[in-house]
PDB file of C-alpha atoms in Angstrom:
ATOM      1  CA  MET A   1     104.626 -30.663-227.671  1.00 42.00           C
ATOM      2  CA  GLN A   2     106.961 -28.993-225.163  1.00 44.00           C
ATOM      3  CA  THR A   3     105.718 -25.805-223.599  1.00 43.00           C
ATOM      4  CA  SER A   4     107.818 -22.742-222.808  1.00 43.00           C
ATOM      5  CA  PRO A   5     109.199 -22.606-219.256  1.00 45.00           C
ATOM      6  CA  VAL A   6     108.110 -18.988-218.993  1.00 44.00           C
ATOM      7  CA  ARG A   7     104.646 -19.243-217.537  1.00 45.00           C
ATOM      8  CA  ARG A   8     101.882 -16.768-217.312  1.00 44.00           C
ATOM      9  CA  SER A   9     100.543 -16.237-213.826  1.00 41.00           C
ATOM     10  CA  SER A  10      96.873 -15.546-213.386  1.00 43.00           C
ATOM     11  CA  PRO A  11      96.285 -12.732-213.171  1.00 55.00           C
ATOM     12  CA  ASP A  12      99.366 -10.751-214.306  1.00 69.00           C
ATOM     13  CA  LYS A  13      99.167  -8.441-211.305  1.00 79.00           C
ATOM     14  CA  MET A  14     102.746  -7.191-211.599  1.00 84.00           C
ATOM     15  CA  ILE A  15     102.168  -5.476-214.915  1.00 88.00           C
ATOM     16  CA  TYR A  16     100.041  -2.925-213.070  1.00 86.00           C
ATOM     17  CA  VAL A  17     102.800  -2.456-210.496  1.00 86.00           C
ATOM     18  CA  LEU A  18     105.385  -1.923-213.231  1.00 90.00           C
ATOM     19  CA  VAL A  19     103.191   0.507-215.160  1.00 90.00           C
ATOM     20  CA  LEU A  20     102.499   2.488-211.984  1.00 88.00           C
ATOM     21  CA  VAL A  21     106.205   2.680-211.131  1.00 89.00           C
ATOM     22  CA  ILE A  22     107.050   3.819-214.666  1.00 91.00           C
ATOM     23  CA  ILE A  23     104.345   6.492-214.610  1.00 90.00           C
ATOM     24  CA  VAL A  24     105.470   7.829-211.235  1.00 88.00           C
ATOM     25  CA  GLN A  25     109.095   8.027-212.353  1.00 88.00           C
ATOM     26  CA  THR A  26     108.420   9.656-215.729  1.00 89.00           C
ATOM     27  CA  ILE A  27     105.771  12.320-215.074  1.00 89.00           C
ATOM     28  CA  TYR A  28     107.917  14.277-212.608  1.00 88.00           C
ATOM     29  CA  PRO A  29     108.691  17.043-215.174  1.00 89.00           C
ATOM     30  CA  LEU A  30     105.063  18.133-214.765  1.00 87.00           C
ATOM     31  CA  THR A  31     105.925  19.289-211.230  1.00 87.00           C
ATOM     32  CA  ALA A  32     108.649  21.671-212.401  1.00 83.00           C
ATOM     33  CA  ASP A  33     106.220  24.610-212.497  1.00 81.00           C
ATOM     34  CA  GLY A  34     105.969  24.511-208.698  1.00 77.00           C
ATOM     35  CA  SER A  35     102.166  24.443-208.792  1.00 83.00           C
ATOM     36  CA  LEU A  36     100.692  23.215-205.510  1.00 84.00           C
ATOM     37  CA  LEU A  37      97.941  21.296-207.304  1.00 87.00           C
ATOM     38  CA  THR A  38     100.418  19.525-209.596  1.00 88.00           C
ATOM     39  CA  GLN A  39     102.647  18.632-206.660  1.00 86.00           C
ATOM     40  CA  ILE A  40      99.745  17.165-204.689  1.00 86.00           C
ATOM     41  CA  ILE A  41      98.526  15.132-207.676  1.00 87.00           C
ATOM     42  CA  TYR A  42     102.040  13.757-208.123  1.00 88.00           C
ATOM     43  CA  SER A  43     102.199  12.907-204.421  1.00 86.00           C
ATOM     44  CA  LEU A  44      98.934  10.986-204.751  1.00 85.00           C
ATOM     45  CA  PHE A  45     100.398   8.970-207.611  1.00 82.00           C
ATOM     46  CA  TYR A  46     103.484   8.220-205.556  1.00 82.00           C
ATOM     47  CA  ALA A  47     101.438   7.264-202.510  1.00 81.00           C
ATOM     48  CA  SER A  48      99.533   4.796-204.677  1.00 80.00           C
ATOM     49  CA  LEU A  49     102.653   2.633-204.654  1.00 79.00           C
ATOM     50  CA  ILE A  50     101.228   1.437-201.338  1.00 75.00           C
ATOM     51  CA  VAL A  51      98.690  -0.465-203.416  1.00 73.00           C
ATOM     52  CA  SER A  52     101.441  -2.174-205.409  1.00 71.00           C
ATOM     53  CA  GLY A  53     103.123  -3.303-202.226  1.00 71.00           C
ATOM     54  CA  ILE A  54      99.862  -4.582-200.774  1.00 72.00           C
ATOM     55  CA  VAL A  55      99.091  -6.491-203.980  1.00 70.00           C
ATOM     56  CA  VAL A  56     102.386  -8.349-203.619  1.00 73.00           C
ATOM     57  CA  ALA A  57     102.386  -8.771-199.842  1.00 67.00           C
ATOM     58  CA  ARG A  58      98.681  -9.342-199.312  1.00 67.00           C
ATOM     59  CA  GLU A  59      99.391 -12.473-197.261  1.00 66.00           C
ATOM     60  CA  GLN A  60     101.989 -10.749-195.075  1.00 74.00           C
ATOM     61  CA  ARG A  61     100.048  -8.546-192.686  1.00 79.00           C
ATOM     62  CA  GLN A  62     103.166  -7.140-191.068  1.00 84.00           C
ATOM     63  CA  ASP A  63     104.468  -5.916-194.430  1.00 82.00           C
ATOM     64  CA  ILE A  64     101.078  -4.434-195.270  1.00 84.00           C
ATOM     65  CA  ARG A  65     100.982  -2.508-191.996  1.00 86.00           C
ATOM     66  CA  LEU A  66     104.537  -1.277-192.513  1.00 88.00           C
ATOM     67  CA  LEU A  67     103.827  -0.130-196.064  1.00 87.00           C
ATOM     68  CA  THR A  68     100.633   1.603-194.988  1.00 86.00           C
ATOM     69  CA  VAL A  69     102.325   3.469-192.134  1.00 90.00           C
ATOM     70  CA  LEU A  70     105.361   4.489-194.192  1.00 90.00           C
ATOM     71  CA  GLY A  71     103.222   5.461-197.180  1.00 87.00           C
ATOM     72  CA  ALA A  72     100.854   7.564-195.081  1.00 88.00           C
ATOM     73  CA  THR A  73     103.797   9.194-193.290  1.00 92.00           C
ATOM     74  CA  TRP A  74     105.421  10.123-196.553  1.00 89.00           C
ATOM     75  CA  PHE A  75     102.182  11.439-198.073  1.00 89.00           C
ATOM     76  CA  ILE A  76     101.596  13.719-195.083  1.00 92.00           C
ATOM     77  CA  SER A  77     105.233  14.837-195.258  1.00 93.00           C
ATOM     78  CA  SER A  78     104.882  15.555-198.969  1.00 90.00           C
ATOM     79  CA  ILE A  79     101.835  17.740-198.374  1.00 90.00           C
ATOM     80  CA  ILE A  80     103.754  19.671-195.719  1.00 93.00           C
ATOM     81  CA  TYR A  81     106.653  20.059-198.157  1.00 91.00           C
ATOM     82  CA  ASN A  82     104.363  21.224-200.957  1.00 88.00           C
ATOM     83  CA  LEU A  83     103.054  23.955-198.667  1.00 90.00           C
ATOM     84  CA  ASN A  84     106.604  24.963-197.645  1.00 90.00           C
ATOM     85  CA  GLN A  85     108.712  24.230-200.718  1.00 84.00           C
ATOM     86  CA  HIS A  86     111.390  26.803-199.916  1.00 85.00           C
ATOM     87  CA  ALA A  87     111.863  25.741-196.293  1.00 91.00           C
ATOM     88  CA  THR A  88     114.941  23.645-195.535  1.00 92.00           C
ATOM     89  CA  TRP A  89     113.205  21.698-192.776  1.00 94.00           C
ATOM     90  CA  ALA A  90     110.415  20.760-195.192  1.00 93.00           C
ATOM     91  CA  ARG A  91     112.935  19.341-197.667  1.00 93.00           C
ATOM     92  CA  PHE A  92     114.556  17.347-194.861  1.00 94.00           C
ATOM     93  CA  LEU A  93     111.145  16.026-193.845  1.00 95.00           C
ATOM     94  CA  ALA A  94     110.106  14.983-197.354  1.00 93.00           C
ATOM     95  CA  TYR A  95     113.443  13.404-198.268  1.00 94.00           C
ATOM     96  CA  GLY A  96     113.709  11.614-194.944  1.00 95.00           C
ATOM     97  CA  ALA A  97     110.169  10.226-195.124  1.00 94.00           C
ATOM     98  CA  ILE A  98     110.227   8.925-198.678  1.00 93.00           C
ATOM     99  CA  ILE A  99     113.435   6.868-198.465  1.00 95.00           C
ATOM    100  CA  PRO A 100     112.085   4.267-195.964  1.00 94.00           C
ATOM    101  CA  TYR A 101     108.862   4.066-197.981  1.00 91.00           C
ATOM    102  CA  GLN A 102     110.712   3.386-201.233  1.00 92.00           C
ATOM    103  CA  ILE A 103     112.966   0.820-199.567  1.00 94.00           C
ATOM    104  CA  ALA A 104     109.947  -0.980-198.084  1.00 91.00           C
ATOM    105  CA  VAL A 105     108.219  -1.259-201.475  1.00 89.00           C
ATOM    106  CA  THR A 106     111.452  -2.434-203.104  1.00 92.00           C
ATOM    107  CA  ARG A 107     112.001  -5.011-200.358  1.00 91.00           C
ATOM    108  CA  VAL A 108     108.549  -6.508-200.858  1.00 89.00           C
ATOM    109  CA  LEU A 109     109.149  -6.878-204.590  1.00 90.00           C
ATOM    110  CA  LEU A 110     112.598  -8.414-204.068  1.00 90.00           C
ATOM    111  CA  LEU A 111     111.200 -10.955-201.622  1.00 88.00           C
ATOM    112  CA  TYR A 112     108.572 -11.848-204.192  1.00 88.00           C
ATOM    113  CA  ILE A 113     111.209 -12.351-206.901  1.00 88.00           C
ATOM    114  CA  PHE A 114     113.513 -14.545-204.832  1.00 86.00           C
ATOM    115  CA  ALA A 115     110.644 -16.546-203.342  1.00 86.00           C
ATOM    116  CA  SER A 116     109.342 -17.462-206.794  1.00 83.00           C
ATOM    117  CA  LYS A 117     110.137 -20.966-207.994  1.00 82.00           C
ATOM    118  CA  LYS A 118     109.190 -20.365-211.618  1.00 82.00           C
ATOM    119  CA  VAL A 119     109.872 -17.692-214.215  1.00 82.00           C
ATOM    120  CA  THR A 120     106.535 -16.006-214.762  1.00 84.00           C
ATOM    121  CA  ARG A 121     105.668 -12.733-216.388  1.00 86.00           C
ATOM    122  CA  ASP A 122     104.966 -11.364-212.926  1.00 88.00           C
ATOM    123  CA  VAL A 123     108.526 -12.142-211.840  1.00 88.00           C
ATOM    124  CA  ILE A 124     109.939 -10.358-214.886  1.00 88.00           C
ATOM    125  CA  TYR A 125     107.671  -7.348-214.336  1.00 90.00           C
ATOM    126  CA  ALA A 126     108.658  -7.229-210.656  1.00 90.00           C
ATOM    127  CA  ALA A 127     112.364  -7.369-211.547  1.00 91.00           C
ATOM    128  CA  ALA A 128     111.947  -4.419-213.909  1.00 92.00           C
ATOM    129  CA  ALA A 129     109.989  -2.466-211.284  1.00 92.00           C
ATOM    130  CA  VAL A 130     112.733  -3.014-208.695  1.00 94.00           C
ATOM    131  CA  TYR A 131     115.365  -1.667-211.084  1.00 94.00           C
ATOM    132  CA  ILE A 132     113.363   1.516-211.556  1.00 95.00           C
ATOM    133  CA  LEU A 133     112.754   1.819-207.807  1.00 94.00           C
ATOM    134  CA  ILE A 134     116.486   1.567-207.099  1.00 96.00           C
ATOM    135  CA  GLY A 135     116.935   4.734-209.115  1.00 95.00           C
ATOM    136  CA  ALA A 136     114.035   6.317-207.247  1.00 95.00           C
ATOM    137  CA  ILE A 137     115.631   5.626-203.851  1.00 96.00           C
ATOM    138  CA  PHE A 138     118.723   7.633-204.761  1.00 97.00           C
ATOM    139  CA  VAL A 139     116.734  10.740-205.739  1.00 96.00           C
ATOM    140  CA  PRO A 140     115.955  11.753-202.118  1.00 96.00           C
ATOM    141  CA  THR A 141     119.352  10.385-201.052  1.00 97.00           C
ATOM    142  CA  TYR A 142     121.078  12.917-203.289  1.00 97.00           C
ATOM    143  CA  GLY A 143     118.605  15.528-202.094  1.00 95.00           C
ATOM    144  CA  LEU A 144     119.566  14.924-198.468  1.00 96.00           C
ATOM    145  CA  ILE A 145     123.273  15.081-199.290  1.00 97.00           C
ATOM    146  CA  GLU A 146     122.803  18.329-201.194  1.00 95.00           C
ATOM    147  CA  THR A 147     120.645  19.916-198.475  1.00 94.00           C
ATOM    148  CA  ILE A 148     122.968  18.927-195.614  1.00 95.00           C
ATOM    149  CA  THR A 149     126.059  20.076-197.518  1.00 94.00           C
ATOM    150  CA  TYR A 150     124.545  23.437-198.385  1.00 92.00           C
ATOM    151  CA  GLU A 151     123.351  24.051-194.823  1.00 92.00           C
ATOM    152  CA  GLN A 152     126.760  23.201-193.364  1.00 92.00           C
ATOM    153  CA  THR A 153     129.089  24.805-195.890  1.00 90.00           C
ATOM    154  CA  GLY A 154     127.012  27.160-198.013  1.00 88.00           C
ATOM    155  CA  THR A 155     128.156  25.318-201.144  1.00 89.00           C
ATOM    156  CA  ASN A 156     126.531  22.698-203.333  1.00 91.00           C
ATOM    157  CA  ALA A 157     127.345  18.989-203.219  1.00 94.00           C
ATOM    158  CA  PHE A 158     126.456  18.734-206.910  1.00 95.00           C
ATOM    159  CA  VAL A 159     127.002  21.071-209.833  1.00 93.00           C
ATOM    160  CA  ASP A 160     124.537  21.350-212.681  1.00 91.00           C
ATOM    161  CA  THR A 161     124.824  23.392-215.840  1.00 87.00           C
ATOM    162  CA  THR A 162     121.202  24.513-215.351  1.00 86.00           C
ATOM    163  CA  VAL A 163     121.500  25.473-211.659  1.00 85.00           C
ATOM    164  CA  GLU A 164     123.322  28.586-210.489  1.00 85.00           C
ATOM    165  CA  PRO A 165     125.815  28.184-207.595  1.00 81.00           C
ATOM    166  CA  GLY A 166     124.038  28.715-204.286  1.00 77.00           C
ATOM    167  CA  GLN A 167     120.631  28.067-205.811  1.00 82.00           C
ATOM    168  CA  VAL A 168     118.353  25.397-204.333  1.00 81.00           C
ATOM    169  CA  PHE A 169     118.898  22.195-206.301  1.00 86.00           C
ATOM    170  CA  PRO A 170     115.536  21.011-207.711  1.00 88.00           C
ATOM    171  CA  TRP A 171     114.729  17.412-206.823  1.00 90.00           C
ATOM    172  CA  GLN A 172     113.572  16.915-210.410  1.00 90.00           C
ATOM    173  CA  ASN A 173     117.198  17.290-211.521  1.00 92.00           C
ATOM    174  CA  PHE A 174     118.174  14.501-209.166  1.00 94.00           C
ATOM    175  CA  ALA A 175     115.507  12.252-210.704  1.00 93.00           C
ATOM    176  CA  TYR A 176     117.184  12.654-214.073  1.00 93.00           C
ATOM    177  CA  PHE A 177     120.685  12.334-212.621  1.00 95.00           C
ATOM    178  CA  SER A 178     119.864   9.196-210.649  1.00 96.00           C
ATOM    179  CA  TYR A 179     118.810   7.203-213.701  1.00 95.00           C
ATOM    180  CA  VAL A 180     121.740   8.457-215.735  1.00 94.00           C
ATOM    181  CA  THR A 181     123.952   7.191-212.911  1.00 95.00           C
ATOM    182  CA  LEU A 182     122.091   3.898-212.441  1.00 94.00           C
ATOM    183  CA  THR A 183     122.495   3.039-216.116  1.00 90.00           C
ATOM    184  CA  THR A 184     126.120   4.348-216.087  1.00 84.00           C
ATOM    185  CA  LEU A 185     125.449   6.724-218.981  1.00 84.00           C
ATOM    186  CA  GLY A 186     127.230   9.646-217.307  1.00 77.00           C
ATOM    187  CA  PHE A 187     126.471  12.582-219.605  1.00 82.00           C
ATOM    188  CA  GLY A 188     128.444  14.925-217.348  1.00 82.00           C
ATOM    189  CA  ASP A 189     125.918  17.774-217.183  1.00 88.00           C
ATOM    190  CA  ILE A 190     125.441  17.061-213.455  1.00 92.00           C
ATOM    191  CA  GLN A 191     128.486  16.154-211.382  1.00 93.00           C
ATOM    192  CA  PRO A 192     129.081  15.254-207.714  1.00 95.00           C
ATOM    193  CA  VAL A 193     131.544  17.619-206.069  1.00 94.00           C
ATOM    194  CA  THR A 194     131.953  16.466-202.462  1.00 96.00           C
ATOM    195  CA  LEU A 195     133.388  13.124-201.380  1.00 97.00           C
ATOM    196  CA  VAL A 196     130.071  12.074-199.847  1.00 97.00           C
ATOM    197  CA  ALA A 197     128.220  12.865-203.065  1.00 97.00           C
ATOM    198  CA  ARG A 198     130.777  10.964-205.120  1.00 96.00           C
ATOM    199  CA  ALA A 199     130.547   7.983-202.778  1.00 97.00           C
ATOM    200  CA  ALA A 200     126.752   7.895-203.154  1.00 97.00           C
ATOM    201  CA  VAL A 201     127.034   8.090-206.939  1.00 96.00           C
ATOM    202  CA  THR A 202     129.581   5.267-206.940  1.00 96.00           C
ATOM    203  CA  ILE A 203     127.319   3.111-204.773  1.00 96.00           C
ATOM    204  CA  GLU A 204     124.360   3.608-207.105  1.00 97.00           C
ATOM    205  CA  SER A 205     126.449   2.746-210.164  1.00 95.00           C
ATOM    206  CA  VAL A 206     127.733  -0.439-208.521  1.00 95.00           C
ATOM    207  CA  ILE A 207     124.230  -1.428-207.392  1.00 95.00           C
ATOM    208  CA  GLY A 208     122.894  -0.889-210.915  1.00 93.00           C
ATOM    209  CA  VAL A 209     125.472  -3.237-212.428  1.00 92.00           C
ATOM    210  CA  PHE A 210     125.307  -5.724-209.548  1.00 92.00           C
ATOM    211  CA  TYR A 211     121.515  -5.913-209.602  1.00 92.00           C
ATOM    212  CA  THR A 212     121.256  -6.673-213.300  1.00 89.00           C
ATOM    213  CA  THR A 213     123.911  -9.383-212.938  1.00 89.00           C
ATOM    214  CA  VAL A 214     122.236 -11.056-209.960  1.00 88.00           C
ATOM    215  CA  ILE A 215     118.727 -10.841-211.394  1.00 88.00           C
ATOM    216  CA  MET A 216     119.826 -12.213-214.750  1.00 83.00           C
ATOM    217  CA  ALA A 217     121.535 -15.115-212.981  1.00 83.00           C
ATOM    218  CA  ARG A 218     118.403 -15.745-210.904  1.00 81.00           C
ATOM    219  CA  LEU A 219     116.050 -15.711-213.882  1.00 81.00           C
ATOM    220  CA  VAL A 220     118.339 -17.847-216.025  1.00 80.00           C
ATOM    221  CA  SER A 221     118.715 -20.433-213.249  1.00 77.00           C
ATOM    222  CA  LEU A 222     114.942 -20.604-212.770  1.00 76.00           C
ATOM    223  CA  TYR A 223     114.383 -20.808-216.523  1.00 68.00           C
ATOM    224  CA  THR A 224     116.916 -23.622-216.855  1.00 72.00           C
ATOM    225  CA  ALA A 225     115.382 -25.547-213.959  1.00 60.00           C
ATOM    226  CA  GLN A 226     111.934 -25.197-215.506  1.00 60.00           C
ATOM    227  CA  GLY A 227     113.261 -26.399-218.844  1.00 57.00           C
ATOM    228  CA  VAL A 228     114.750 -29.511-217.254  1.00 49.00           C
ATOM    229  CA  GLU A 229     111.519 -30.137-215.348  1.00 53.00           C
ATOM    230  CA  ALA A 230     109.486 -29.762-218.530  1.00 52.00           C
ATOM    231  CA  GLU A 231     111.773 -32.202-220.367  1.00 52.00           C
ATOM    232  CA  ILE A 232     111.428 -34.789-217.589  1.00 53.00           C
ATOM    233  CA  LYS A 233     107.646 -34.493-217.605  1.00 58.00           C
ATOM    234  CA  HIS A 234     107.627 -34.747-221.389  1.00 47.00           C
ATOM    235  CA  ASP A 235     109.753 -37.912-221.313  1.00 50.00           C
ATOM    236  CA  HIS A 236     107.536 -39.469-218.653  1.00 55.00           C
ATOM    237  CA  THR A 237     104.489 -38.683-220.761  1.00 60.00           C
ATOM    238  CA  GLN A 238     106.041 -40.280-223.836  1.00 58.00           C
ATOM    239  CA  THR A 239     107.083 -43.437-221.961  1.00 60.00           C
ATOM    240  CA  GLY A 240     103.950 -43.649-219.836  1.00 56.00           C
TER     241      GLY A 240
END
């Protein structure tokens, strides 16, 4: 009897990575109250993504060191930001520290996906986690654009029906906006105003479409190759 080409790796370590990424990217509304304790707890959850990177790159010491350094740097920066939430320099620090960290985690997962020779559940979980992390990377990117624009011009780079003109743009709003942009839903309640903001939004939309296309092609090609391999083995078994 022919077996399915989709194989189960042992153990399914990536399911924990995916669940952690989903939790981190969905519990952010809890931080809207501005409570220091809530912010720190959320930062701890986010810093735990270091573990997910280490689980994947446990044989690559250089990647582990990089993830550890970037994760620790961001966590310290987040604590500083939580203690100075209304300071512009603190927002710059937090946004600037988290982007390299997110990119490093995403890179490790992408390398894992494209190094895999078989379609396993871990590969599928990793692909889903990367998609979510792409949206996460653009949250601080939009935050930096907004902060720089406001400091230079006194106007906002984005407009939001829930944010008054001249008011500090909450990063939580960017978390929502990023995933609306990534999935090309475009509700229109938040809009980019400046050319730089529009360029960033366009880039995220293109990446969202491009990523799903490339990943689907990768998984389908691996699945097809496994199917052919399984057929050959089956034929050899029957004729042997």
